[in-house]
Amino acid sequence: MQHEPPRLALLLTRLAFIFCGGSVYRAFADRLPLGGGEQVLDFGCGMGTVAYYAAKKLPQGHLSCLDISERWLCACRKTLRNDKNITFLHAEAPALPQAHFDVIYCHFVLHDIPDRELERVMPALVSALRSGGRLIFREPLDEAEKLGLIKGLAAQGGLSLQDSRVTDVPLMGNALESIYFKP
Ligand SMILES: C[S@@+](CC[C@H](N)C(=O)[O-])C[C@H]1O[C@@H](n2cnc3c(N)ncnc32)[C@H](O)[C@@H]1O
């Protein structure tokens, strides 16, 4: 139960998805570097707010939605009930296959993970990426220390920064959005 959200959190996220889905989640999905045939991982998918839009950009690809919480994952299954070619993973990062994904994205996930755990999660995400793959995250800008740790771990994993921007996210404030490349 440690990772399970209160039902109110699910309700509030569902409302944000209904009323701000386009400006918050689709805007992010639209900027993902997808051609249509990639193997993609939504790490910390929650109820599938971004996955709902990302899935439609992968007609020949595959989307894996992973969450540590069974309750969020169950909500994600409902959000994506009409989409094919999706795998739902109730798992943690170390369980991921190596060199498998072309794109891994994390939308408002990494800042919530305690430092010790992040030190295990980031290397697992890096090794789950194929060479030539990209890791993309969007995290609150005011989490300066956590962002510093995330950037440091990305550099330690041999990733290089390809693009970075600050976006003003409705309801959530300014966020840093970065794309890292695995050589
Ligand atoms: C703030 S929510 C964001 C959900 C979704 N990405 C979105 O933007 O709507 C953070 C999500 O990350 C998940 N999460 C937190 N730590 C995790 C971990 N170590 N591994 C996998 N998922 C995790 C939580 O269960 C939750 O669903």
PDB file of C-alpha atoms and ligand atoms in Angstrom, residues 3 13 25 42-47 49-50 66-69 72 91-93 107-109 112-113 117 121, ligand 1:
ATOM      1  CA  HIS A   3       2.827   3.595  -3.123  1.00  0.00           C
ATOM      2  CA  THR A  13      -6.066  13.850 -11.926  1.00  0.00           C
ATOM      3  CA  TYR A  25      -0.454  16.260 -21.590  1.00  0.00           C
ATOM      4  CA  ASP A  42       6.103   5.776 -20.112  1.00  0.00           C
ATOM      5  CA  PHE A  43       7.879   5.556 -16.771  1.00  0.00           C
ATOM      6  CA  GLY A  44       5.485   6.470 -13.931  1.00  0.00           C
ATOM      7  CA  CYS A  45       2.487   6.500 -16.264  1.00  0.00           C
ATOM      8  CA  GLY A  46      -0.079   7.330 -13.566  1.00  0.00           C
ATOM      9  CA  MET A  47      -3.552   7.108 -15.073  1.00  0.00           C
ATOM     10  CA  THR A  49      -2.577  11.055 -19.102  1.00  0.00           C
ATOM     11  CA  VAL A  50       0.384  11.354 -21.499  1.00  0.00           C
ATOM     12  CA  LEU A  66       4.939   1.264 -16.110  1.00  0.00           C
ATOM     13  CA  ASP A  67       3.929   2.297 -12.617  1.00  0.00           C
ATOM     14  CA  ILE A  68       4.912   1.223  -9.146  1.00  0.00           C
ATOM     15  CA  SER A  69       1.268   1.645  -8.033  1.00  0.00           C
ATOM     16  CA  TRP A  72      -2.622   4.084 -10.910  1.00  0.00           C
ATOM     17  CA  ALA A  91       7.079  -2.938 -11.810  1.00  0.00           C
ATOM     18  CA  GLU A  92      10.088  -0.943 -10.722  1.00  0.00           C
ATOM     19  CA  ALA A  93      12.844   0.349 -12.959  1.00  0.00           C
ATOM     20  CA  HIS A 107       6.243  13.194 -16.886  1.00  0.00           C
ATOM     21  CA  PHE A 108       6.273  14.679 -13.383  1.00  0.00           C
ATOM     22  CA  VAL A 109       7.696  11.485 -11.875  1.00  0.00           C
ATOM     23  CA  ASP A 112       8.865  12.524  -6.401  1.00  0.00           C
ATOM     24  CA  ILE A 113      11.400   9.717  -6.068  1.00  0.00           C
ATOM     25  CA  GLU A 117      15.912   5.310  -5.029  1.00  0.00           C
ATOM     26  CA  VAL A 121      16.179   4.240 -11.027  1.00  0.00           C
TER      27      VAL A 121
HETATM   28  C1  LIG B   1       2.715  12.758 -10.181  1.00  0.00           C
HETATM   29  S1  LIG B   1       2.338  11.184 -10.851  1.00  0.00           S
HETATM   30  C2  LIG B   1       2.533  11.513 -12.594  1.00  0.00           C
HETATM   31  C3  LIG B   1       1.769  10.538 -13.433  1.00  0.00           C
HETATM   32  C4  LIG B   1       1.771  10.808 -14.945  1.00  0.00           C
HETATM   33  N1  LIG B   1       3.106  10.668 -15.488  1.00  0.00           N
HETATM   34  C5  LIG B   1       1.175  12.162 -15.228  1.00  0.00           C
HETATM   35  O1  LIG B   1       1.901  13.076 -15.582  1.00  0.00           O
HETATM   36  O2  LIG B   1      -0.055  12.305 -15.092  1.00  0.00           O
HETATM   37  C6  LIG B   1       3.803  10.211 -10.489  1.00  0.00           C
HETATM   38  C7  LIG B   1       3.634   8.754 -10.853  1.00  0.00           C
HETATM   39  O3  LIG B   1       4.896   8.102 -10.744  1.00  0.00           O
HETATM   40  C8  LIG B   1       4.709   6.846 -10.111  1.00  0.00           C
HETATM   41  N2  LIG B   1       5.994   6.475  -9.475  1.00  0.00           N
HETATM   42  C9  LIG B   1       6.588   7.056  -8.421  1.00  0.00           C
HETATM   43  N3  LIG B   1       7.748   6.431  -8.128  1.00  0.00           N
HETATM   44  C10 LIG B   1       7.890   5.425  -9.033  1.00  0.00           C
HETATM   45  C11 LIG B   1       8.873   4.430  -9.264  1.00  0.00           C
HETATM   46  N4  LIG B   1       9.976   4.327  -8.501  1.00  0.00           N
HETATM   47  N5  LIG B   1       8.710   3.576 -10.279  1.00  0.00           N
HETATM   48  C12 LIG B   1       7.599   3.664 -11.074  1.00  0.00           C
HETATM   49  N6  LIG B   1       6.623   4.587 -10.902  1.00  0.00           N
HETATM   50  C13 LIG B   1       6.765   5.468  -9.901  1.00  0.00           C
HETATM   51  C14 LIG B   1       3.578   7.102  -9.128  1.00  0.00           C
HETATM   52  O4  LIG B   1       2.954   5.896  -8.694  1.00  0.00           O
HETATM   53  C15 LIG B   1       2.663   8.006  -9.950  1.00  0.00           C
HETATM   54  O5  LIG B   1       1.775   7.269 -10.736  1.00  0.00           O
END
